[in-house]
Coordinates of C-alpha atoms in Angstrom, one line a residue:
Chain V
X1 CA -51.5 8.8 120.4
X2 CA -49.6 11.9 119.1
X3 CA -48.7 9.9 116.0
X4 CA -52.4 9.0 115.5
X5 CA -53.3 12.7 115.8
X6 CA -50.6 13.7 113.3
X7 CA -51.9 11.2 110.9
X8 CA -55.5 12.5 111.4
X9 CA -54.3 16.0 110.8
X10 CA -52.4 15.0 107.7
X11 CA -55.4 13.2 106.3
X12 CA -57.6 16.2 107.1
X13 CA -55.2 18.5 105.2
X14 CA -55.2 16.1 102.3
X15 CA -59.0 16.0 102.1
X16 CA -59.2 19.8 102.3
X17 CA -56.6 20.2 99.5
X18 CA -58.4 17.7 97.3
X19 CA -61.8 19.3 98.0
X20 CA -60.4 22.6 96.8
X21 CA -58.9 21.0 93.8
X22 CA -62.3 19.5 93.0
X23 CA -63.8 22.9 93.1
X24 CA -61.2 24.4 90.9
X25 CA -60.8 21.8 88.2
X26 CA -63.4 21.5 85.4
X27 CA -64.0 21.8 81.7
X28 CA -65.0 25.5 81.9
X29 CA -61.3 26.4 82.7
X30 CA -62.1 29.3 85.1
X31 CA -59.5 31.5 86.7
X32 CA -58.5 30.6 90.2
X33 CA -59.4 34.0 91.8
X34 CA -62.6 34.5 89.7
X35 CA -63.9 31.1 90.7
X36 CA -63.1 31.4 94.5
X37 CA -64.6 35.0 94.6
X38 CA -67.7 33.8 92.8
X39 CA -68.1 30.9 95.2
X40 CA -67.8 33.0 98.3
X41 CA -69.3 36.3 97.3
X42 CA -71.8 35.2 94.5
X43 CA -70.5 37.8 92.0
X44 CA -70.2 37.0 88.3
X45 CA -73.3 35.3 87.0
X46 CA -72.2 32.3 84.9
X47 CA -69.1 31.7 87.2
X48 CA -71.3 31.6 90.3
X49 CA -73.7 29.1 88.7
X50 CA -70.7 26.9 87.7
X51 CA -69.1 27.1 91.1
X52 CA -72.3 26.9 93.3
X53 CA -74.6 24.7 91.3
X54 CA -72.2 22.4 89.4
X55 CA -68.8 22.1 91.2
X56 CA -69.9 22.5 94.8
X57 CA -72.4 19.6 94.8
X58 CA -69.8 17.5 93.0
X59 CA -67.2 18.2 95.5
X60 CA -69.5 17.8 98.5
X61 CA -70.7 14.5 97.2
X62 CA -67.2 13.3 96.5
X63 CA -66.4 14.0 100.1
X64 CA -69.4 12.3 101.5
X65 CA -69.4 9.3 99.3
X66 CA -65.7 8.7 99.9
X67 CA -66.1 9.0 103.6
X68 CA -69.1 6.7 103.7
X69 CA -67.2 4.0 101.6
X70 CA -64.0 4.2 103.7
X71 CA -65.9 4.1 107.0
X72 CA -68.3 1.3 106.1
X73 CA -65.3 -0.8 104.8
X74 CA -63.5 -0.3 108.0
X75 CA -66.5 -1.1 110.1
X76 CA -67.4 -4.3 108.1
X77 CA -63.8 -5.5 108.3
X78 CA -63.8 -4.9 112.1
X79 CA -67.1 -6.7 112.7
X80 CA -66.4 -9.7 110.5
X81 CA -62.7 -9.6 111.5
X82 CA -62.1 -10.2 107.8
X83 CA -59.8 -8.0 105.7
X84 CA -61.7 -8.7 102.5
X85 CA -65.0 -7.2 103.6
X86 CA -66.0 -4.1 101.7
X87 CA -69.4 -2.8 100.5
X88 CA -68.6 -3.3 96.9
X89 CA -67.1 -6.7 97.1
X90 CA -69.8 -8.2 99.3
X91 CA -72.6 -6.9 97.1
X92 CA -74.0 -4.1 99.3
X93 CA -73.4 -1.5 96.6
X94 CA -74.9 -3.5 93.8
X95 CA -78.0 -4.3 95.7
X96 CA -78.4 -0.7 96.6
X97 CA -78.1 0.1 92.9
X98 CA -80.8 -2.3 92.1
X99 CA -83.1 -0.7 94.6
X100 CA -82.3 2.8 93.1
X101 CA -82.9 1.6 89.6
X102 CA -86.2 0.0 90.6
X103 CA -87.4 3.3 92.2
X104 CA -86.4 5.3 89.1
X105 CA -87.9 2.9 86.5
X106 CA -91.2 2.3 88.3
X107 CA -91.7 6.0 88.5
X108 CA -91.7 6.0 92.3
X109 CA -88.8 8.3 92.5
X110 CA -90.5 10.8 90.2
X111 CA -93.6 10.8 92.3
X112 CA -91.8 11.1 95.6
X113 CA -88.1 12.2 95.7
X114 CA -87.1 10.4 98.8
X115 CA -88.1 7.1 97.2
X116 CA -84.7 7.0 95.5
X117 CA -82.5 7.0 98.6
X118 CA -85.0 4.9 100.5
X119 CA -85.2 2.2 97.9
X120 CA -81.4 2.1 97.6
X121 CA -81.2 1.9 101.4
X122 CA -83.6 -0.9 101.5
X123 CA -81.5 -2.8 98.8
X124 CA -78.3 -2.2 100.8
X125 CA -80.0 -3.4 104.0
X126 CA -81.3 -6.6 102.4
X127 CA -77.9 -7.5 101.2
X128 CA -76.1 -6.7 104.5
X129 CA -78.6 -9.0 106.2
X130 CA -78.1 -11.7 103.6
X131 CA -74.3 -11.5 103.9
X132 CA -74.4 -11.8 107.7
X133 CA -76.7 -14.8 107.4
X134 CA -74.8 -16.5 104.6
X135 CA -71.3 -15.9 105.9
X136 CA -72.2 -16.5 109.5
X137 CA -71.3 -14.2 112.5
X138 CA -67.5 -15.0 112.2
X139 CA -67.5 -14.4 108.5
X140 CA -65.0 -16.9 107.2
X141 CA -63.1 -15.3 104.3
X142 CA -64.2 -17.9 101.7
X143 CA -67.9 -18.0 102.7
X144 CA -68.0 -14.2 102.8
X145 CA -66.4 -13.6 99.4
X146 CA -68.5 -16.3 97.7
X147 CA -71.8 -15.0 99.2
X148 CA -70.7 -11.5 98.1
X149 CA -70.0 -12.7 94.5
X150 CA -73.4 -14.4 94.4
X151 CA -75.3 -11.4 95.7
X152 CA -73.4 -9.0 93.4
X153 CA -74.1 -11.1 90.4
X154 CA -77.7 -11.5 91.2
X155 CA -78.2 -7.7 91.9
X156 CA -76.2 -6.8 88.8
X157 CA -78.3 -9.1 86.6
X158 CA -81.4 -7.5 88.1
X159 CA -80.2 -4.0 87.4
X160 CA -79.3 -4.9 83.8
X161 CA -82.6 -6.6 83.3
X162 CA -84.6 -3.6 84.6
X163 CA -82.6 -1.2 82.5
X164 CA -82.8 -3.4 79.4
X165 CA -86.6 -3.7 79.6
X166 CA -87.0 0.0 80.2
X167 CA -89.0 2.0 77.7
X168 CA -86.3 4.6 77.8
X169 CA -83.5 4.1 75.2
X170 CA -81.0 5.9 77.4
X171 CA -81.6 3.4 80.3
X172 CA -79.4 0.7 78.8
X173 CA -76.4 2.9 78.6
X174 CA -76.7 3.6 82.3
X175 CA -75.8 0.0 83.4
X176 CA -72.2 1.2 83.4
X177 CA -73.0 4.2 85.6
X178 CA -74.8 2.1 88.2
X179 CA -71.9 -0.4 88.2
X180 CA -69.1 2.0 88.1
X181 CA -70.4 5.2 89.7
X182 CA -69.9 8.8 88.6
X183 CA -70.4 12.3 90.1
X184 CA -70.7 14.2 86.8
X185 CA -73.5 16.7 86.6
X186 CA -74.9 16.2 90.0
X187 CA -76.8 19.0 91.6
X188 CA -77.5 20.4 95.1
X189 CA -80.7 18.5 95.0
X190 CA -78.7 15.2 95.1
X191 CA -76.7 16.6 98.1
X192 CA -80.0 17.3 100.0
X193 CA -81.3 13.9 99.0
X194 CA -78.3 11.9 100.0
X195 CA -76.4 13.8 102.7
X196 CA -78.9 13.4 105.6
X197 CA -78.8 9.6 105.2
X198 CA -75.1 9.4 104.7
X199 CA -74.4 11.6 107.7
X200 CA -76.8 9.6 109.9
X201 CA -75.3 6.3 108.7
X202 CA -71.8 7.6 109.4
X203 CA -72.8 8.8 112.9
X204 CA -74.1 5.3 113.7
X205 CA -71.0 3.6 112.4
X206 CA -68.7 5.9 114.3
X207 CA -70.3 4.9 117.5
X208 CA -69.1 1.3 116.9
X209 CA -65.4 2.0 117.6
X210 CA -65.3 0.8 121.3
X211 CA -67.5 -2.2 120.6
X212 CA -65.3 -3.2 117.7
X213 CA -62.2 -2.7 119.7
X214 CA -63.5 -5.1 122.3
X215 CA -64.5 -7.6 119.5
X216 CA -60.9 -7.9 118.4
X217 CA -60.3 -9.9 121.6
X218 CA -63.0 -12.4 120.5
X219 CA -66.8 -12.5 121.0
X220 CA -66.6 -14.0 124.6
X221 CA -64.2 -11.4 125.7
X222 CA -66.2 -8.7 124.2
X223 CA -69.4 -9.9 125.9
X224 CA -67.5 -10.1 129.2
X225 CA -66.5 -6.5 128.7
X226 CA -70.2 -5.5 128.4
X227 CA -70.5 -5.3 124.6
X228 CA -74.0 -6.2 123.5
X229 CA -73.3 -8.1 120.3
X230 CA -76.8 -8.2 118.9
X231 CA -77.1 -4.4 119.3
X232 CA -73.7 -3.9 117.7
X233 CA -74.7 -6.1 114.8
X234 CA -78.0 -4.1 114.2
X235 CA -76.3 -0.7 114.5
X236 CA -73.8 -2.0 111.9
X237 CA -76.5 -3.2 109.5
X238 CA -78.5 0.0 109.9
X239 CA -75.5 2.3 109.6
X240 CA -74.1 0.5 106.5
X241 CA -77.5 0.4 104.8
X242 CA -78.1 4.2 105.5
X243 CA -74.6 5.3 104.4
X244 CA -73.9 3.0 101.4
X245 CA -77.5 3.0 100.3
X246 CA -77.7 6.8 100.0
X247 CA -74.2 7.2 98.5
X248 CA -75.2 4.6 95.7
X249 CA -78.5 6.4 95.1
X250 CA -76.7 9.7 94.2
X251 CA -73.3 8.5 92.8
X252 CA -73.7 4.8 91.7
X253 CA -71.5 2.0 93.0
X254 CA -67.9 3.0 93.4
X255 CA -65.9 -0.1 94.3
X256 CA -62.8 -0.9 96.3
X257 CA -62.6 2.3 98.3
X258 CA -63.7 0.5 101.5
X259 CA -61.0 -2.2 100.8
X260 CA -58.0 -0.1 100.0
X261 CA -58.3 2.7 102.6
X262 CA -58.5 0.7 105.8
X263 CA -55.6 -1.4 104.6
X264 CA -53.4 1.5 103.8
X265 CA -54.2 3.2 107.1
X266 CA -54.0 0.2 109.4
X267 CA -50.2 0.2 109.7
X268 CA -50.3 3.9 110.3
X269 CA -53.0 4.4 112.9
X270 CA -52.8 0.8 114.4
X271 CA -55.3 -2.0 114.2
X272 CA -57.8 -0.6 116.8
X273 CA -61.1 0.0 115.0
X274 CA -61.9 3.0 117.2
X275 CA -59.0 4.8 115.6
X276 CA -59.3 3.2 112.2
X277 CA -62.9 4.2 111.7
X278 CA -62.5 8.0 111.6
X279 CA -59.2 7.7 109.8
X280 CA -60.8 5.5 107.1
X281 CA -63.6 8.1 106.6
X282 CA -61.0 10.8 105.9
X283 CA -58.9 8.4 103.8
X284 CA -62.0 7.3 101.7
X285 CA -63.0 11.0 101.2
X286 CA -59.4 11.6 99.9
X287 CA -59.5 8.6 97.6
X288 CA -62.8 9.5 96.0
X289 CA -62.1 13.2 95.7
X290 CA -58.7 12.3 94.0
X291 CA -60.4 9.9 91.7
X292 CA -63.0 12.4 90.7
X293 CA -60.3 15.1 90.0
X294 CA -58.4 12.5 88.0
X295 CA -61.5 11.6 85.8
X296 CA -61.8 15.3 84.9
X297 CA -58.1 15.7 84.1
X298 CA -57.9 12.5 82.0
X299 CA -61.1 13.0 80.0
X300 CA -62.5 16.4 80.6
X301 CA -65.1 16.2 77.8
X302 CA -66.3 12.7 78.7
X303 CA -67.8 11.1 81.7
X304 CA -65.2 8.6 82.7
X305 CA -66.6 6.6 85.5
X306 CA -65.1 6.9 89.0
X307 CA -65.2 3.1 89.6
X308 CA -62.8 2.6 86.7
X309 CA -60.1 4.4 88.5
X310 CA -60.8 3.0 92.0
X311 CA -60.9 -0.5 90.5
X312 CA -57.6 0.1 88.7
X313 CA -56.0 0.8 92.0
X314 CA -58.2 -1.5 94.1
X315 CA -58.3 -4.7 92.1
X316 CA -54.5 -5.3 92.1
X317 CA -54.6 -4.5 95.9
X318 CA -57.2 -7.1 96.3
X319 CA -55.1 -9.7 94.5
X320 CA -52.2 -8.8 96.7
X321 CA -54.3 -9.4 99.8
X322 CA -55.5 -12.7 98.6
X323 CA -51.9 -13.6 97.9
X324 CA -50.9 -12.7 101.4
X325 CA -53.8 -14.6 103.0
X326 CA -52.9 -17.7 100.9
X327 CA -49.4 -17.6 102.4
X328 CA -50.8 -17.2 105.9
X329 CA -53.3 -20.1 105.4
X330 CA -50.7 -22.4 103.9
Chain Y
X1 CA -82.0 10.7 66.9
X2 CA -80.4 9.6 63.7
X3 CA -80.3 13.1 62.4
X4 CA -77.8 13.9 65.2
X5 CA -75.4 11.0 64.8
X6 CA -71.8 12.4 64.8
X7 CA -70.1 12.2 61.5
X8 CA -67.0 13.8 60.0
X9 CA -66.9 16.1 57.1
X10 CA -65.0 13.5 55.1
X11 CA -67.7 11.0 55.5
X12 CA -70.2 13.6 54.5
X13 CA -68.2 14.3 51.3
X14 CA -67.9 10.6 50.6
X15 CA -71.6 10.3 51.1
X16 CA -72.3 13.2 48.8
X17 CA -70.1 11.6 46.1
X18 CA -71.8 8.2 46.6
X19 CA -75.2 10.0 46.3
X20 CA -74.1 11.6 43.0
X21 CA -72.8 8.4 41.6
X22 CA -76.0 6.5 42.6
X23 CA -78.1 9.2 41.0
X24 CA -76.1 9.1 37.9
X25 CA -76.3 5.3 37.7
X26 CA -80.1 5.5 38.2
X27 CA -80.4 8.1 35.4
X28 CA -78.5 5.8 33.1
X29 CA -80.5 2.9 34.1
X30 CA -83.9 4.6 33.8
X31 CA -84.5 4.2 30.1
X32 CA -83.5 0.5 30.3
X33 CA -85.8 -0.3 33.2
X34 CA -88.8 1.2 31.6
X35 CA -91.0 -0.4 34.2
X36 CA -91.0 1.0 37.7
X37 CA -90.4 -1.3 40.7
X38 CA -93.7 -2.8 41.6
X39 CA -92.8 -4.0 45.2
X40 CA -90.7 -1.6 47.3
X41 CA -89.6 -2.5 50.8
X42 CA -87.9 0.2 53.0
X43 CA -85.7 -0.9 55.9
X44 CA -84.7 2.6 57.2
X45 CA -86.8 5.1 59.1
X46 CA -85.9 7.9 56.8
X47 CA -86.4 6.1 53.6
X48 CA -89.7 4.8 55.0
X49 CA -90.9 8.4 55.1
X50 CA -89.5 9.4 51.7
X51 CA -91.1 6.3 50.2
X52 CA -94.4 6.9 51.8
X53 CA -94.4 10.5 50.5
X54 CA -93.4 9.5 46.9
X55 CA -94.7 5.9 46.1
X56 CA -97.7 5.3 44.0
X57 CA -100.6 3.5 45.7
X58 CA -99.8 -0.1 46.2
X59 CA -96.1 0.3 45.2
X60 CA -94.7 0.4 48.7
X61 CA -95.2 -2.9 50.5
X62 CA -93.4 -2.6 53.8
X63 CA -91.8 0.0 56.2
X64 CA -89.9 -0.4 59.4
X65 CA -91.5 -0.6 62.9
X66 CA -89.9 2.7 63.7
X67 CA -92.2 4.4 61.2
X68 CA -95.0 3.8 63.6
X69 CA -93.1 5.2 66.6
X70 CA -94.4 8.8 67.3
X71 CA -91.1 9.7 69.0
X72 CA -89.1 8.9 65.8
X73 CA -91.5 9.2 62.9
X74 CA -93.4 12.1 61.4
X75 CA -95.8 9.8 59.6
X76 CA -97.2 7.4 62.2
X77 CA -100.8 7.5 60.7
X78 CA -99.6 6.9 57.2
X79 CA -97.4 4.0 58.3
X80 CA -100.3 2.1 59.8
X81 CA -101.5 0.7 56.4
X82 CA -98.1 -0.9 55.5
X83 CA -96.7 -4.3 56.6
X84 CA -94.1 -3.7 59.3
X85 CA -90.5 -5.1 59.0
X86 CA -87.6 -5.0 61.4
X87 CA -85.0 -4.8 58.7
X88 CA -83.8 -8.5 58.9
X89 CA -82.8 -9.9 55.5
X90 CA -84.9 -13.1 55.9
X91 CA -88.1 -11.2 56.5
X92 CA -87.4 -8.7 53.7
X93 CA -86.5 -11.3 51.2
X94 CA -89.8 -13.1 51.9
X95 CA -91.6 -9.9 51.0
X96 CA -90.3 -10.5 47.4
X97 CA -89.2 -6.9 46.7
X98 CA -88.1 -5.4 43.4
X99 CA -86.3 -2.7 45.2
X100 CA -85.1 -2.3 48.8
X101 CA -84.5 1.2 50.3
X102 CA -81.8 1.3 53.0
X103 CA -79.6 3.7 54.9
X104 CA -75.9 3.9 54.1
X105 CA -74.5 3.2 57.6
X106 CA -77.2 0.9 59.0
X107 CA -77.9 -2.7 58.4
X108 CA -74.9 -3.1 56.2
X109 CA -74.9 -6.9 56.7
X110 CA -78.5 -7.1 55.7
X111 CA -77.8 -5.0 52.5
X112 CA -74.9 -7.4 51.6
X113 CA -77.0 -10.4 52.2
X114 CA -79.9 -9.0 50.1
X115 CA -77.6 -8.1 47.2
X116 CA -76.2 -11.6 47.4
X117 CA -79.7 -12.9 46.9
X118 CA -80.1 -10.7 43.8
X119 CA -82.4 -8.1 45.3
X120 CA -81.7 -4.6 44.1
X121 CA -80.9 -2.2 47.0
X122 CA -80.7 1.6 47.0
X123 CA -78.6 2.9 49.9
X124 CA -79.6 6.5 50.9
X125 CA -77.1 8.4 53.0
X126 CA -78.2 10.5 56.0
X127 CA -78.9 14.1 55.3
X128 CA -76.7 16.9 56.7
X129 CA -78.0 19.9 54.9
X130 CA -81.3 21.4 53.6
X131 CA -80.0 21.2 50.0
X132 CA -79.5 17.5 50.5
X133 CA -83.2 17.0 51.4
X134 CA -84.3 18.2 48.0
X135 CA -81.6 16.1 46.4
X136 CA -82.7 13.0 48.3
X137 CA -86.4 13.5 47.4
X138 CA -85.3 13.5 43.7
X139 CA -83.0 10.4 44.2
X140 CA -85.7 8.3 45.9
X141 CA -88.3 9.6 43.4
X142 CA -86.2 8.4 40.5
X143 CA -85.6 5.0 42.1
X144 CA -89.4 4.6 42.5
X145 CA -90.1 5.8 39.0
X146 CA -92.0 8.8 40.3
X147 CA -89.7 11.4 38.8
X148 CA -92.4 14.0 38.2
X149 CA -93.9 13.9 41.7
X150 CA -90.5 14.0 43.2
X151 CA -89.4 17.0 41.1
X152 CA -92.6 18.9 42.1
X153 CA -92.0 18.1 45.8
X154 CA -88.4 19.1 45.7
X155 CA -89.1 22.4 44.0
X156 CA -91.9 23.1 46.5
X157 CA -89.6 22.3 49.3
X158 CA -86.8 24.6 48.0
X159 CA -89.3 27.4 47.6
X160 CA -90.7 27.1 51.1
X161 CA -87.2 26.9 52.6
X162 CA -86.3 30.1 50.8
X163 CA -89.6 31.8 52.0
X164 CA -88.9 30.8 55.6
X165 CA -85.5 32.4 55.7
X166 CA -85.3 34.8 58.8
X167 CA -83.1 37.8 58.3
X168 CA -81.8 40.3 60.8
X169 CA -79.7 39.8 64.0
X170 CA -79.1 36.3 65.2
X171 CA -80.2 35.1 68.6
X172 CA -78.0 32.4 70.4
X173 CA -79.4 28.9 70.7
X174 CA -78.0 25.6 71.8
X175 CA -79.2 22.0 71.4
X176 CA -78.9 20.1 74.6
X177 CA -79.9 16.5 74.9
X178 CA -79.4 13.6 77.3
X179 CA -75.9 13.2 78.8
X180 CA -75.0 16.6 77.6
X181 CA -75.1 15.8 73.9
X182 CA -75.3 18.7 71.5
X183 CA -75.5 19.2 67.7
X184 CA -72.8 21.4 66.2
X185 CA -71.5 22.5 62.9
X186 CA -72.2 20.5 59.7
X187 CA -75.6 19.2 60.6
X188 CA -79.1 19.6 59.3
X189 CA -80.2 20.9 62.8
X190 CA -77.4 23.5 62.7
X191 CA -78.6 24.7 59.3
X192 CA -82.2 24.9 60.6
X193 CA -81.0 27.2 63.3
X194 CA -79.1 29.4 60.9
X195 CA -82.1 29.6 58.6
X196 CA -84.4 30.7 61.3
X197 CA -82.2 33.4 62.8
X198 CA -80.2 31.7 65.4
X199 CA -76.4 31.2 65.9
X200 CA -75.6 27.7 67.3
X201 CA -73.8 28.0 70.6
X202 CA -72.7 24.3 70.4
X203 CA -71.0 25.0 67.1
X204 CA -69.4 28.2 68.6
X205 CA -68.1 26.0 71.4
X206 CA -66.3 23.9 68.8
X207 CA -68.6 20.9 68.4
X208 CA -68.7 19.5 64.8
X209 CA -71.4 17.0 64.0
X210 CA -72.7 15.7 67.3
X211 CA -70.7 15.7 70.5
X212 CA -70.7 16.2 74.2
X213 CA -70.8 19.7 75.6
X214 CA -70.1 19.8 79.4
X215 CA -72.8 21.6 81.4
X216 CA -70.2 24.1 82.7
X217 CA -69.4 25.2 79.2
X218 CA -73.0 25.5 78.2
X219 CA -73.6 27.8 81.2
X220 CA -70.6 29.9 80.1
X221 CA -72.0 30.2 76.6
X222 CA -75.2 31.5 78.1
X223 CA -77.5 30.9 75.1
X224 CA -80.9 32.7 74.8
X225 CA -82.6 29.5 73.7
X226 CA -82.0 25.9 74.7
X227 CA -83.6 23.3 72.4
X228 CA -84.0 19.9 74.1
X229 CA -85.7 16.6 73.4
X230 CA -89.0 15.4 74.9
X231 CA -87.9 13.0 77.8
X232 CA -88.8 9.4 77.5
X233 CA -90.8 7.6 80.2
X234 CA -88.7 5.9 82.9
X235 CA -86.5 8.6 84.5
X236 CA -82.8 8.2 83.6
X237 CA -79.7 9.8 84.9
X238 CA -78.7 10.7 81.3
X239 CA -81.8 12.9 81.0
X240 CA -81.6 14.3 84.5
X241 CA -79.1 16.9 83.2
X242 CA -81.9 18.6 81.3
X243 CA -83.5 19.6 84.6
X244 CA -80.3 20.6 86.3
X245 CA -80.8 23.8 88.4
X246 CA -77.9 25.5 86.7
X247 CA -79.6 25.0 83.3
X248 CA -82.7 26.6 84.6
X249 CA -80.8 29.5 86.3
X250 CA -79.2 30.8 83.1
X251 CA -82.7 32.0 82.2
X252 CA -82.7 30.6 78.7
X253 CA -86.0 29.9 76.9
X254 CA -86.2 26.1 77.3
X255 CA -89.6 25.4 75.9
X256 CA -88.4 24.3 72.4
X257 CA -88.3 20.6 71.8
X258 CA -86.9 18.6 69.0
X259 CA -89.2 15.8 67.9
X260 CA -89.7 13.3 65.1
X261 CA -89.6 16.1 62.5
X262 CA -85.9 16.7 63.3
X263 CA -84.9 13.1 63.0
X264 CA -84.7 12.6 59.2
X265 CA -84.0 14.9 56.3
X266 CA -87.4 14.7 54.7
X267 CA -89.7 17.6 53.7
X268 CA -91.2 17.2 57.2
X269 CA -88.2 19.2 58.5
X270 CA -90.2 22.2 57.3
X271 CA -92.5 21.8 60.3
X272 CA -89.5 22.0 62.6
X273 CA -88.3 25.1 60.6
X274 CA -91.7 26.8 61.0
X275 CA -91.6 26.2 64.8
X276 CA -88.1 27.6 65.2
X277 CA -89.0 30.6 63.0
X278 CA -92.1 31.2 65.2
X279 CA -89.9 30.9 68.3
X280 CA -87.5 33.5 66.8
X281 CA -90.3 35.8 66.1
X282 CA -91.6 35.6 69.7
X283 CA -88.0 36.3 71.0
X284 CA -87.9 39.4 68.8
X285 CA -91.2 40.6 70.1
X286 CA -90.0 40.3 73.7
X287 CA -87.9 43.3 75.0

């Protein structure tokens, strides 16, 4: 238990450090003291604007999006008892992106600001339902991944189609954004738009800890312990849709965070979902904040997409997992 | 948009040389080809407009579909009487042209193909300065055999540019487009700013040609005027940056919009110059 608490503290410290780094690093190259003073006291016009209107929303969104992705990855893995479940790989993120793109291109989002997160949320919800239906309640690894590939491909094609047919010449270039994700030039508006849904979704997912703990012993045992599986399932669907949907609506689809983070943390905090869920939220936040600082250091004048870095780390990891599973199955 | 395509100084110099060579070649050829081309086809938005301005009635056969796009073309109404082409070699060849007008950097494959088929093609480079506008009017005028009309137009253009020169202290301005794209040194747009009494904050931030200017650095530069583009329908994330709260909060005048008049280096750039000069005058009137 003390070890678990130590790890939580360490993760919390890491997230705080990276959050601060995200506030202090940017193309404007501001001084450390100037920027912190401007952020806290509101003195120094241009610097205040940069700190409060450009960097603060970026850092807050990095924190939230990362937490959402880490947490939903851990929750999906716990529920499906499958280490390959992750919102990006099983198509939840790309369906959410399709929903968001539809809301933007039909003009719904312009007429009614909440249409953007709501449409993304609906997209995410549909794909979680589809995945659970296609992969079955036990979620066999192969069925899950294949269903995820099919849903991702379909949603990705839909997104590309909508953006290609758009009357707006800039729309086509945004296919990459919706598939890779980015936090560049977000504003507080996006924080207000996405944060309530992300926080609500995370709150729902965090309640699943005990139920998922029981589920590690098998469905019958869990039911015998008083876990209502149907309710657990619906809370998972709703929580994932809220959290991932809203995060994609404001930041695009950032992949692999939900895969890598629970796997790195599982040996440290133990396999119990009740401990893994909060730790994965912190770990996810750290990973996305670190990636977002890295994209600004690697290419400060360009908008290098977040998903490029998370995939560079995550995809080899994914291959490693498949390799390990192959040995287990053989 | 084409007016803001990034290009290096070296390319510009090469383009200027090519222009001169082409002009010389045309002058040499002129006496031999006593007859002017009877059927001219243009496959580039900017040559479309120069040709429409300069061609004799019936001489110009076809312009591109872009000439009818109000977001790109200053001559939508004029373009409605011409056959539309999409710049593909097959379509252009079937129009049986004596002369094809094309851009230097676009449709290179088409140009090669047409030349291979024995069609004479004049490639016109993109314009990066006001002086080049007059030069290009003369160049296209010569190619069309309308030397006198072209000379008159070029002289009138030069006189009007000189008359529109705004003197006195400069106000700061920045171009800011989708995805944080700006137009810096060595561009036609930059010269329009300088002519109308503005210093270009994008150029001051070190952008040459076209390039990205991070929002943070635009806020630090704190320009008095931000010139943006009219957003397209269908909201995109790229254009969202133009309504970012930080951009509004710096208190710059953001009413100015670039439009079709800024796209090409034709005498229509004068309309853009007049609007910027007017904006500069209203700024000066304010305290």
